Amino acid sequence: MSIIKLSKLEKIYPLGKLEVAALKGVDLEINKGDFVSVAGPSGSGKTTMMNIIGLIDTPTRGEICIEGKNAGTLRRAELTRLRHETIGFIFQSFNLLPVLSVIENVELPLVLGRLKMKKNERREWVEHLLQEVGLEDRINHKPSELSGGQQQRVAIARALAAKPQIVIADEPTANLDSVTGERILNLMKQVNKDEGTTFIFSSHDPSIWKIADHTIFLRDGIIESETRQ
Amino acid sequence: MIFILAFRNLLRNKRSTLLLLMLISFITMVFFWGNSFLSQSDRGLRRTYADNLTADLMIQKTQDISMNLFGANTPVIDDFFVMPVLPAYNEIRTTLEDQGLSQLSAVVSGKAAMDLAGVRQGVPLLGVETPSYFSIFPGIDLLEGELLLQDQPGVMLTRDMVDELREKKGREISVGDSVKFTMAYGTGFRIREVPLKGIFQYSNPGPYMEQIVLVDPQTLRSLSSVLSVAAEEVDIADDTMALLDGDLDNLFTSGDFFGSDDSEFSISDLEEDLSAPAVSSSDIMAGDWNFILIRTETGRNVSRIKKDLNRLLEPYGVTVVDWRTAAGNAAMSVLFIQFFFYGGILLISIAGVISIVNIMLISVFRRTREIGTLRAIGASDFTIAGLIVLENLFLSLIAGSVGLLIAWWGMGWLNNLEIPLGNSLISSLFGTNVLVVELQSLEAIKALAVAVALGICSAVYPGALAIKINPIEAVRRG
Ligand SMILES: Nc1ncnc2c1ncn2[C@@H]1O[C@H](COP(=O)(O)OP(=O)(O)O)[C@@H](O)[C@H]1O
Ligand SMILES: [Mg+2]
């Protein structure tokens, strides 16, 4: 059963008086529990697609359904809720809040939502996540005191905190060296296996596409090919 | 967590936070000081007038012209003004006593020319009921001689007036001297001579109060009563009524209607009034009074009593007014000061809000990416708006407290200087001869509330803009 379904998805950016078509009719289904990579050269529309799937951007035309819900028909508050309850977002440039410590950053999505969790229960879960990403000895540090790889691991822990069905990661390794990048991806793969969380990550680097069990090749805003293992 | 976030955001943007802190604490300070001065002057004026002259409430005959203890509030109409006699005096008195109001004293009021030690001057006269008058006015302090007694002709003067005559004019004046009063009316004069019984002093007198002369009521009545027997004077009264009822436009255009700008206090016009042949003030008979003054027990709700009495006494055709109205224009001056002060505060607040909003807007714009991230990880409108409001709330609470502390300390310091107040208008505003402004926690709470309100108000627009930031901003470059 598909957890994400895109049909005839188009995205047109206005660029002064011109228009740039970043997505030109994308049809796609992603199954629950898949580890998906979105591949393609720079400018092919990967980021645009990830943002729309992650519900932080809206398509110009076409439909996106998450868990059977058509996002285009949802009200603002419902969209916020769907985003919060089903999706975890890992950003290329980490986007941690600089004033919060590592553990507070990870805890934040839990505080924002209506997930009922007692305070000590919450702490335990967050500490567990940080242990999983290997940062248990850094929990009280500020993001600025961590390396890029460490920050991205915090971001992964944050994306997983609210126990989302889907985790979206747009070029999660682009700002990391290749060894660290591989470690991050293996960590995501581990969680995908253990928790059954659907992962979608994008990359322009062919060497990491092979990790995925479902690869989507984008070129000029259309899906060129798809491979499933 | 949102609290922590808000608080740390403030700590992070040290410069704008500091700027906002200074701004809000300054406004709090100005507000606290201004309000303390005003409430002090309110209490001061009350002490000056209510303790010495008007008591807490005053009963007067209901009529169209606004009136104080010494006549109409509009100086020119004063020329034609007939001090109205209280109707149904006995019934009113009974009603008041039934209401448990026992601290009462009736007065008649008028103006006359006074001759003493060869000097003639126009004075406001109060014919007072004794001994009740002296018991409801603790501010009257007898310095020489004795208080007026019931049914005995006599006059009491203020020390300031006596000193003026003694020192500046070099006259010998002592208790027992004869004082002559003259009231002029259309075709003649009425003259009474009474002995000087006592010399007194008002605690903290207001402007012109040194001119007030206290007499026994019968003397004043007999000075005025000519009107009731002189038929032609009744005609004048009719003329007056005709003028008042008639073409008002005509009245206002007829020359010096507004000639006298001096609306400060009606007593100030006396000299002028009396140099010209004046219409005497009343057609008053024995037993008639113009006003009843009421002293309420401390702690009782005076405006409530006033309301109740007005309802009860309405059938008798009388109106109950508070000390402010009874004192006339002088007491109103504080209202003007208050008005300008609040106008000033409003302007400062508006300027403050605009500055705070600007600084907040910059801080929201700078954090566009961060707010977008919050959105992207699931923050609701409420959370985002709450964050901005909380930031301002913290800020204004801290800034308000700081401003208040400084203001409180500064005021205490100013009070310690005990700056003397020379001018009688200013000293009557403060109710004391030295500048001492009572520090009141109520004013402190008010100032803090203003600071917090300011903080919250100025969070509205930046908050609304913050809500509009889309989650896509989290990944937008630049
Ligand atoms: N905000 C934007 N405004 C205008 N054009 C954009 C914007 N974002 C992306 N584009 C354009 O859309 C196309 C797809 O971009 P993007 O989705 O970022 O591709 P990728 O992530 O694969 O590099 C590119 O041609 C890019 O220039
Ligand atoms: Mg991209």
XYZ file of C-alpha atoms and ligand atoms in Angstrom:
735
model
C 0.000 0.000 0.000
C 1.372 3.409 -0.902
C 1.877 5.886 1.884
C 2.716 8.692 -0.555
C 1.062 9.214 -3.916
C 1.904 11.998 -6.348
C -0.184 12.459 -9.455
C 0.479 14.850 -12.328
C 2.457 16.999 -9.930
C 3.700 20.279 -11.377
C 5.578 23.105 -9.761
C 6.189 26.384 -11.494
C 8.318 29.061 -9.894
C 7.883 32.628 -10.971
C 11.233 34.136 -11.867
C 10.758 37.788 -12.597
C 8.610 37.855 -15.742
C 9.616 34.315 -16.652
C 8.414 31.071 -15.183
C 10.566 28.120 -14.263
C 8.928 24.725 -14.369
C 10.765 22.726 -11.712
C 8.404 19.735 -11.860
C 6.579 18.941 -15.084
C 4.084 16.248 -14.224
C 5.351 13.722 -11.712
C 3.456 10.523 -10.971
C 4.851 8.504 -8.121
C 3.903 6.033 -5.422
C 6.004 5.255 -2.400
C 5.296 2.289 -0.197
C 5.241 2.257 3.561
C 8.572 1.225 5.026
C 10.554 1.897 1.868
C 14.003 3.415 1.905
C 13.782 5.692 -1.112
C 16.415 7.757 -2.820
C 15.647 10.578 -5.187
C 18.508 10.881 -7.608
C 19.325 13.386 -10.277
C 21.682 16.119 -11.255
C 21.604 19.519 -9.712
C 18.583 21.519 -10.879
C 16.555 18.425 -11.774
C 13.853 19.248 -9.218
C 14.813 17.021 -6.286
C 14.488 19.693 -3.641
C 11.225 20.911 -5.083
C 9.765 17.421 -4.900
C 11.055 16.759 -1.391
C 9.545 20.016 -0.129
C 6.172 19.155 -1.587
C 6.242 15.638 -0.162
C 7.332 17.097 3.171
C 4.281 19.410 3.090
C 6.381 22.526 3.459
C 5.625 23.625 -0.088
C 2.572 23.298 -2.298
C 2.370 22.155 -5.924
C 1.170 24.456 -8.689
C -0.929 21.656 -10.188
C -1.542 18.028 -9.439
C -2.198 16.125 -6.256
C -0.274 14.837 -3.318
C -1.793 12.322 -0.966
C -0.155 11.359 2.326
C -1.633 8.319 4.055
C -4.607 8.680 1.729
C -5.242 12.314 2.668
C -5.224 14.797 -0.194
C -3.030 17.597 1.139
C -4.512 20.121 -1.295
C -7.907 19.860 0.386
C -6.694 20.301 3.941
C -7.058 23.472 5.935
C -3.988 25.227 7.248
C -4.273 23.876 10.772
C -4.955 20.345 9.514
C -1.924 20.593 7.280
C 0.222 21.685 10.218
C -1.056 18.736 12.169
C -0.488 16.230 9.383
C 3.011 17.606 8.918
C 3.716 17.324 12.587
C 2.250 13.876 13.091
C 3.441 12.048 9.991
C 6.539 13.773 8.736
C 10.012 14.325 10.048
C 12.244 16.682 8.106
C 16.020 16.531 7.864
C 17.482 19.636 6.261
C 20.552 19.905 4.133
C 21.926 22.617 6.403
C 20.655 20.986 9.618
C 18.450 23.923 10.766
C 18.946 23.361 14.465
C 17.814 26.131 16.782
C 21.008 27.799 17.983
C 19.671 28.825 21.405
C 18.617 25.319 22.362
C 20.919 22.532 23.535
C 21.181 19.238 21.680
C 18.647 17.518 23.895
C 16.244 20.494 23.761
C 16.415 20.559 19.974
C 15.459 16.918 19.818
C 12.702 17.373 22.373
C 11.197 20.345 20.534
C 8.883 18.486 18.097
C 7.421 16.597 21.047
C 6.606 19.857 22.812
C 5.074 21.419 19.724
C 2.573 18.672 19.055
C -0.259 17.205 20.961
C 1.523 13.917 21.491
C 0.709 12.891 25.037
C 3.930 11.982 26.752
C 4.940 12.502 30.353
C 7.967 14.634 30.978
C 10.283 11.874 32.237
C 8.995 9.506 29.564
C 9.824 12.152 26.993
C 13.304 12.638 28.391
C 13.953 8.927 28.309
C 12.849 8.662 24.675
C 14.934 11.644 23.614
C 17.992 10.311 25.432
C 17.419 6.976 23.740
C 17.333 8.654 20.326
C 20.520 10.558 21.052
C 22.148 7.334 22.133
C 21.069 5.754 18.844
C 22.774 8.534 16.894
C 25.805 8.307 19.158
C 25.540 11.681 20.854
C 24.737 10.671 24.422
C 27.817 12.510 25.690
C 26.890 15.767 23.926
C 23.320 16.272 25.056
C 23.913 19.589 26.802
C 26.058 21.122 24.101
C 24.861 23.903 21.850
C 24.675 23.125 18.101
C 27.471 25.617 17.441
C 29.780 23.453 19.532
C 29.277 20.408 17.273
C 30.768 19.329 13.949
C 28.619 19.130 10.790
C 28.207 15.374 11.092
C 27.209 15.664 14.731
C 24.686 18.378 13.908
C 23.131 16.249 11.190
C 22.854 13.383 13.659
C 21.019 15.706 16.043
C 18.735 16.615 13.140
C 18.028 12.929 12.502
C 17.183 12.392 16.148
C 14.898 15.444 15.982
C 13.202 14.180 12.830
C 12.507 10.869 14.558
C 11.383 12.320 17.879
C 7.672 12.586 17.148
C 7.711 9.024 15.739
C 6.742 10.045 12.222
C 5.654 7.630 9.478
C 7.813 9.390 6.926
C 11.223 11.035 7.189
C 12.257 13.388 4.413
C 15.937 14.248 4.001
C 16.969 16.596 1.201
C 20.657 16.078 0.450
C 21.410 15.138 4.063
C 25.006 14.384 3.217
C 25.793 17.323 0.955
C 27.441 19.318 3.724
C 29.346 16.342 5.099
C 32.497 14.506 4.057
C 31.922 11.184 2.348
C 32.793 8.952 5.312
C 30.480 10.874 7.636
C 27.811 10.962 4.930
C 27.861 7.225 4.594
C 27.629 6.786 8.360
C 24.595 9.070 8.465
C 22.866 7.095 5.728
C 23.602 3.795 7.438
C 22.115 5.217 10.609
C 18.951 6.143 8.709
C 18.830 2.720 7.139
C 19.116 1.187 10.594
C 16.135 3.126 11.890
C 14.239 2.245 8.721
C 14.808 -1.435 9.426
C 14.143 -1.242 13.156
C 11.104 1.036 13.177
C 9.704 0.564 9.681
C 9.815 4.295 9.112
C 9.580 5.336 5.464
C 12.714 7.272 4.484
C 13.094 9.450 1.421
C 16.434 11.055 0.835
C 17.742 12.934 -2.152
C 21.262 13.135 -3.457
C 23.164 14.109 -6.543
C 25.970 11.741 -5.558
C 25.731 8.391 -7.432
C 27.842 6.597 -4.841
C 25.070 6.635 -2.246
C 22.070 5.852 -4.428
C 22.826 2.146 -4.089
C 21.855 2.154 -0.392
C 18.210 2.695 -1.302
C 15.763 -0.049 -2.174
C 13.722 2.247 -4.388
C 15.521 4.841 -6.497
C 13.808 7.553 -8.482
C 15.802 9.286 -11.209
C 14.746 12.856 -11.901
C 15.819 14.927 -14.874
C 14.476 18.326 -15.849
C 11.451 17.980 -13.660
C 10.235 14.590 -14.838
C 10.901 11.054 -13.639
C 13.348 9.529 -16.058
C 13.385 6.067 -14.534
C 12.705 4.126 -11.367
C 14.412 1.083 -9.952
C 13.250 -1.185 -7.161
C 15.295 -3.859 -5.508
C 10.242 24.775 26.272
C 8.655 27.679 24.405
C 9.433 29.744 27.507
C 13.059 28.714 27.308
C 13.116 29.457 23.610
C 11.601 32.908 24.099
C 13.923 33.719 26.956
C 17.066 32.564 25.204
C 16.070 34.368 22.025
C 16.058 37.548 24.075
C 19.461 36.759 25.522
C 20.823 36.033 22.074
C 19.811 39.365 20.527
C 21.527 41.396 23.192
C 21.487 44.677 21.353
C 17.854 44.827 20.422
C 16.890 43.397 23.800
C 18.846 46.093 25.568
C 17.279 48.759 23.397
C 13.788 47.449 24.112
C 14.570 47.179 27.813
C 15.615 50.810 27.941
C 12.614 51.950 25.969
C 10.024 50.116 28.011
C 11.619 50.930 31.338
C 11.735 54.591 30.360
C 8.042 54.621 29.524
C 7.251 52.808 32.760
C 9.270 55.371 34.649
C 7.563 58.345 33.039
C 4.182 56.817 33.607
C 4.846 56.023 37.235
C 6.251 59.442 37.995
C 3.545 61.297 36.172
C 0.808 59.277 37.740
C 2.270 59.619 41.206
C 2.452 63.390 40.780
C -1.094 63.492 39.548
C -2.575 61.346 42.251
C -0.589 63.361 44.781
C -2.010 66.572 43.383
C -5.437 65.019 43.397
C -5.076 64.228 47.069
C -3.460 67.622 47.668
C -6.302 69.512 46.049
C -8.767 67.435 47.980
C -6.999 68.326 51.177
C -6.936 71.994 50.240
C -10.582 72.280 49.297
C -12.481 69.451 50.965
C -10.799 69.954 54.337
C -11.126 73.732 54.338
C -13.967 74.874 52.209
C -16.283 72.483 50.444
C -16.438 69.345 52.605
C -16.984 66.101 50.713
C -20.357 66.832 49.201
C -22.419 69.951 48.697
C -26.144 70.311 48.171
C -27.361 73.130 45.953
C -30.571 74.106 44.269
C -30.928 72.362 40.926
C -30.534 74.786 38.050
C -29.239 75.229 34.546
C -26.138 77.249 35.358
C -23.196 75.334 36.690
C -22.421 76.732 40.114
C -19.782 76.564 42.815
C -19.717 77.643 46.415
C -19.125 81.257 45.398
C -21.403 81.610 42.425
C -21.742 80.605 38.825
C -18.761 78.987 37.133
C -18.964 81.334 34.177
C -17.662 84.715 35.333
C -19.841 86.998 33.231
C -23.129 85.391 33.961
C -22.031 85.912 37.526
C -23.001 89.580 37.178
C -26.612 88.608 36.836
C -26.334 85.631 39.064
C -28.708 85.235 41.947
C -27.424 82.777 44.493
C -30.341 80.360 44.721
C -31.868 79.490 48.062
C -32.170 75.837 48.969
C -35.805 74.737 48.767
C -37.287 72.416 51.400
C -34.331 72.912 53.693
C -35.827 71.118 56.680
C -36.965 68.090 54.705
C -33.537 67.762 53.121
C -31.886 68.002 56.480
C -34.141 65.271 57.869
C -33.462 63.062 54.883
C -29.724 63.488 55.325
C -29.878 62.622 58.989
C -32.005 59.573 58.181
C -29.173 58.485 55.911
C -26.802 58.585 58.849
C -25.094 61.740 57.626
C -24.663 63.822 60.749
C -21.612 65.893 59.879
C -23.522 68.683 58.181
C -23.318 72.410 58.050
C -25.355 74.930 56.082
C -23.949 78.108 54.558
C -25.122 81.239 52.824
C -22.791 82.726 50.295
C -22.385 86.196 48.863
C -20.037 88.995 47.954
C -19.633 92.381 49.527
C -17.288 95.294 49.882
C -15.464 95.160 53.185
C -14.092 98.228 55.010
C -11.496 97.557 57.620
C -8.910 99.971 59.022
C -9.688 102.383 56.242
C -9.147 99.919 53.416
C -12.005 98.818 51.157
C -11.855 95.572 49.282
C -14.243 93.146 47.630
C -14.504 89.838 49.430
C -16.394 86.554 49.158
C -18.536 86.047 52.239
C -19.593 82.792 53.758
C -22.330 82.969 56.382
C -21.747 79.837 58.348
C -23.848 77.735 60.675
C -22.070 77.406 63.985
C -20.667 75.441 65.652
C -21.134 72.668 63.072
C -19.092 74.542 60.455
C -15.946 74.446 62.552
C -16.391 70.817 63.441
C -16.606 69.657 59.825
C -13.606 71.740 58.765
C -10.577 70.515 60.694
C -8.370 72.585 58.374
C -9.549 75.843 59.975
C -7.098 76.826 62.655
C -7.979 79.672 65.036
C -4.980 81.899 65.734
C -6.403 84.912 67.568
C -9.728 85.656 69.253
C -12.541 83.116 69.168
C -14.743 81.210 66.758
C -18.068 82.644 65.619
C -20.969 81.810 67.897
C -24.558 81.051 67.050
C -26.859 84.075 66.867
C -24.032 86.504 67.495
C -22.952 88.920 64.784
C -19.282 88.628 64.047
C -16.644 88.111 61.407
C -13.519 86.012 61.043
C -10.641 86.853 58.719
C -7.687 84.882 57.494
C -4.311 85.678 58.912
C -2.957 86.317 55.439
C -5.503 89.057 54.850
C -4.852 90.613 58.251
C -1.085 90.412 57.750
C -1.442 92.078 54.387
C -3.231 94.990 56.010
C -0.920 95.085 59.017
C 2.411 94.790 57.277
C 2.004 96.133 53.771
C -0.416 98.880 54.623
C 0.763 99.464 58.163
C -2.711 99.343 59.778
C -3.433 98.400 63.358
C -5.903 95.575 63.452
C -6.965 93.644 66.499
C -9.786 91.380 67.578
C -12.800 93.460 68.527
C -12.331 96.015 65.742
C -15.391 96.891 63.781
C -15.682 95.626 60.212
C -18.112 97.260 57.793
C -19.740 95.399 54.906
C -21.530 97.113 52.065
C -23.666 95.432 49.489
C -24.772 97.591 46.606
C -27.907 97.108 44.591
C -29.547 99.079 41.830
C -30.698 102.115 43.775
C -28.904 101.908 47.062
C -26.712 100.198 49.597
C -27.122 97.947 52.534
C -24.512 98.325 55.245
C -23.753 96.174 58.261
C -21.114 96.605 60.909
C -19.901 93.605 62.874
C -16.997 93.022 65.260
C -13.893 91.086 64.251
C -14.170 87.947 66.354
C -11.245 85.857 65.282
C -8.304 85.434 62.974
C -7.803 82.011 61.448
C -5.636 80.142 59.065
C -6.446 77.456 56.519
C -4.211 74.449 56.480
C -2.495 74.695 53.113
C -4.722 77.312 51.495
C -5.323 77.375 47.762
C -5.108 80.455 45.587
C -7.450 83.318 46.620
C -8.545 81.433 49.722
C -6.951 84.076 51.970
C -9.661 86.482 50.793
C -12.504 84.409 52.184
C -14.406 86.032 55.050
C -16.520 84.034 57.465
C -19.513 85.813 59.008
C -22.552 84.852 60.994
C -25.344 83.875 58.577
C -27.795 86.523 59.736
C -25.434 89.356 58.859
C -25.059 88.073 55.332
C -28.801 87.454 55.016
C -29.626 90.957 56.128
C -27.108 92.408 53.704
C -28.816 90.518 50.897
C -32.432 90.642 51.978
C -33.028 94.101 50.518
C -33.819 92.454 47.235
C -36.885 90.786 48.579
C -38.417 94.052 49.734
C -37.421 96.345 46.897
C -39.963 95.892 44.152
C -37.806 97.433 41.456
C -35.079 94.974 42.193
C -37.451 92.172 41.414
C -37.754 93.760 37.999
C -34.023 93.594 37.608
C -34.175 89.963 38.500
C -36.831 89.526 35.840
C -34.631 91.323 33.353
C -31.883 88.991 34.224
C -34.060 86.004 33.603
C -35.209 87.503 30.334
C -31.612 88.008 29.303
C -30.697 84.499 30.215
C -33.706 82.961 28.560
C -33.476 85.208 25.546
C -31.323 85.469 22.504
C -28.031 83.910 23.501
C -26.273 84.785 20.264
C -26.987 88.390 20.968
C -25.506 88.010 24.405
C -22.316 86.459 23.160
C -21.692 89.078 20.542
C -22.379 91.982 22.836
C -18.842 93.177 23.470
C -16.900 92.090 26.477
C -18.808 88.956 27.209
C -15.620 87.017 27.042
C -13.586 89.968 28.166
C -12.526 88.330 31.350
C -10.212 85.445 30.585
C -9.608 84.888 34.222
C -11.721 81.826 34.751
C -9.275 80.376 37.250
C -11.447 80.889 40.252
C -14.518 82.939 40.554
C -13.250 84.800 43.586
C -10.592 86.393 41.437
C -13.209 88.481 39.708
C -14.461 90.010 42.882
C -12.498 93.181 42.830
C -13.840 94.027 39.407
C -17.340 92.979 40.292
C -17.509 95.191 43.275
C -15.967 98.270 41.796
C -19.001 98.491 39.558
C -22.453 98.668 41.088
C -23.226 95.037 41.622
C -26.478 93.254 41.832
C -26.579 91.747 45.253
C -26.435 88.081 45.408
C -29.633 86.846 46.935
C -33.104 87.566 48.153
C -32.487 85.527 51.219
C -34.650 85.456 54.321
C -33.979 84.422 57.894
C -33.568 80.667 58.051
C -32.721 80.382 54.384
C -29.500 78.755 53.273
C -27.755 78.466 49.931
C -25.885 75.241 50.494
C -25.552 72.315 52.826
C -22.051 70.920 53.177
C -21.643 67.267 54.060
C -18.639 65.616 55.631
C -18.706 61.865 55.125
C -16.988 59.420 57.409
C -13.560 58.391 56.153
C -13.571 55.207 54.182
C -17.084 55.554 52.840
C -17.687 55.565 49.120
C -18.426 59.230 48.502
C -19.512 58.907 44.878
C -21.908 56.185 45.913
C -23.393 58.392 48.637
C -23.668 61.204 46.127
C -25.565 59.002 43.720
C -27.937 57.744 46.397
C -28.569 61.239 47.734
C -29.219 62.639 44.294
C -31.892 60.036 43.808
C -33.415 60.655 47.239
C -33.317 64.439 47.060
C -34.355 64.903 43.469
C -38.010 65.581 44.387
C -36.907 68.609 46.442
C -35.280 70.220 43.420
C -31.744 70.043 44.740
C -28.552 68.499 43.421
C -25.635 66.962 45.286
C -22.215 67.798 43.886
C -18.745 66.691 44.947
C -15.988 68.878 46.343
C -14.520 69.421 42.906
C -17.637 71.052 41.563
C -18.117 72.918 44.799
C -14.600 74.340 44.610
C -15.165 75.577 41.078
C -12.545 76.183 38.469
C -9.426 75.925 40.614
C -10.019 72.283 41.331
C -10.769 71.725 37.679
C -7.284 72.874 36.740
C -5.898 69.557 37.860
C -8.194 67.861 35.390
C -6.602 69.856 32.596
C -3.145 68.932 33.801
C -4.279 65.345 33.943
C -5.672 65.574 30.438
C -2.410 66.911 29.044
C -0.412 64.392 30.983
C -2.397 61.480 29.634
C -2.141 62.978 26.168
C 1.630 63.128 26.595
C 1.768 59.582 27.902
C -0.343 58.461 24.984
C 2.070 60.095 22.543
C 5.101 58.599 24.278
C 3.374 55.225 24.324
C 2.535 55.412 20.630
C 6.113 56.371 19.812
C 7.275 53.590 22.123
C 4.990 51.009 20.538
C 6.162 52.012 17.069
C 9.812 51.664 18.094
C 9.213 48.373 19.866
C 7.251 47.040 16.893
C 10.089 48.043 14.572
C 12.742 46.360 16.643
C 10.573 43.251 16.991
C 9.927 43.197 13.240
C 13.622 43.255 12.531
C 14.134 40.430 14.973
C 11.312 38.433 13.352
C 12.719 39.009 9.856
C 16.164 37.985 11.004
C 14.703 34.760 12.303
C 12.619 33.962 9.234
C 14.568 30.774 8.630
C 14.290 29.717 12.247
C 10.565 30.346 12.349
C 10.216 28.463 9.055
C 12.047 25.550 10.659
C 9.693 25.626 13.623
C 6.809 25.521 11.166
C 8.388 22.680 9.213
C 8.755 20.554 12.314
C 5.126 21.140 13.210
C 4.706 24.371 15.208
C 1.152 25.749 15.045
C 0.122 29.387 14.520
C -0.594 29.535 18.214
C 2.905 28.421 19.122
C 4.579 30.894 16.786
C 2.445 33.816 17.940
C 2.869 32.666 21.533
C 6.624 32.729 21.134
C 6.644 36.338 19.965
C 4.167 37.441 22.627
C 6.123 35.623 25.315
C 9.330 37.305 24.256
C 7.684 40.685 24.612
C 5.983 39.711 27.830
C 9.280 38.728 29.435
C 10.881 41.839 28.133
C 8.174 44.184 29.342
C 7.951 42.513 32.742
C 11.672 42.842 33.273
C 11.860 46.326 31.772
C 8.767 47.423 33.697
C 10.225 46.215 36.976
C 13.562 47.850 36.287
C 11.903 51.117 35.283
C 9.729 50.974 38.343
C 12.648 50.342 40.671
C 14.529 53.293 39.227
C 11.430 55.500 39.333
C 10.633 54.489 42.903
C 14.176 55.083 44.046
C 14.377 58.373 42.171
C 11.143 59.595 43.684
C 12.316 58.676 47.159
C 15.461 60.663 46.534
C 13.445 63.648 45.295
C 11.223 63.471 48.367
C 14.266 63.535 50.617
C 15.328 66.828 49.089
C 12.128 68.387 50.463
C 12.006 71.056 47.785
C 9.868 73.937 49.086
C 6.820 74.938 47.050
C 6.556 78.704 47.048
C 3.534 79.245 44.857
C 0.132 78.740 46.486
C -1.333 77.143 43.353
C 1.433 74.557 43.279
C 1.368 73.977 47.001
C -2.397 73.551 46.917
C -1.893 71.041 44.106
C 0.342 68.977 46.330
C -1.449 69.659 49.579
C 1.837 70.462 51.319
C 4.431 73.222 51.416
C 7.275 70.928 50.385
C 7.399 68.635 47.404
C 6.680 65.201 48.774
C 5.047 62.689 46.500
C 3.658 59.666 48.230
C 4.888 56.389 46.738
C 1.863 54.223 46.155
C 1.900 50.571 45.258
C -1.316 51.030 43.288
C 0.496 53.448 40.974
C 3.367 50.985 40.731
C 1.001 48.212 39.691
C -0.619 50.530 37.162
C 2.757 51.435 35.661
C 3.742 47.778 35.440
C 0.412 46.989 33.803
C 1.066 49.712 31.257
C 4.503 48.248 30.531
C 3.065 44.778 30.049
C 0.189 46.074 27.926
C 2.720 47.957 25.832
C 4.767 44.798 25.390
C 1.784 42.702 24.399
C 0.352 45.370 22.093
C 3.608 45.705 20.254
C 3.825 41.932 19.818
C 0.598 41.830 17.832
C 1.869 42.992 14.464
C 5.227 41.151 14.519
C 3.360 38.082 15.779
C 0.883 38.285 12.922
C 3.766 38.542 10.451
C 5.578 35.641 12.084
C 2.495 33.469 11.640
C 2.571 34.218 7.930
C 6.088 32.837 7.535
C 5.850 29.641 5.511
C 7.713 26.466 6.424
C 9.418 26.686 3.025
C 11.480 29.544 4.490
C 13.391 26.910 6.434
C 15.082 25.715 3.257
C 15.210 28.891 1.242
C 18.739 30.021 0.666
C 20.186 33.447 1.455
N 12.476 29.407 -5.241
C 12.744 29.242 -6.545
N 12.464 30.227 -7.414
C 12.704 30.076 -8.725
N 13.239 28.990 -9.258
C 13.547 27.966 -8.436
C 13.309 28.048 -7.041
N 13.706 26.890 -6.471
C 14.167 26.122 -7.481
N 14.068 26.767 -8.639
C 14.425 26.210 -9.946
O 13.715 25.015 -10.127
C 14.556 24.040 -10.698
C 14.630 22.852 -9.761
O 15.348 23.222 -8.624
P 15.575 22.268 -7.367
O 14.276 21.658 -7.020
O 16.265 23.013 -6.321
O 16.524 21.189 -7.987
P 17.619 20.282 -7.270
O 17.265 20.214 -5.824
O 17.513 19.001 -7.956
O 18.925 20.941 -7.484
C 15.888 24.714 -10.938
O 15.954 25.151 -12.295
C 15.869 25.878 -9.992
O 16.637 26.940 -10.560
Mg 18.457 20.595 -4.145
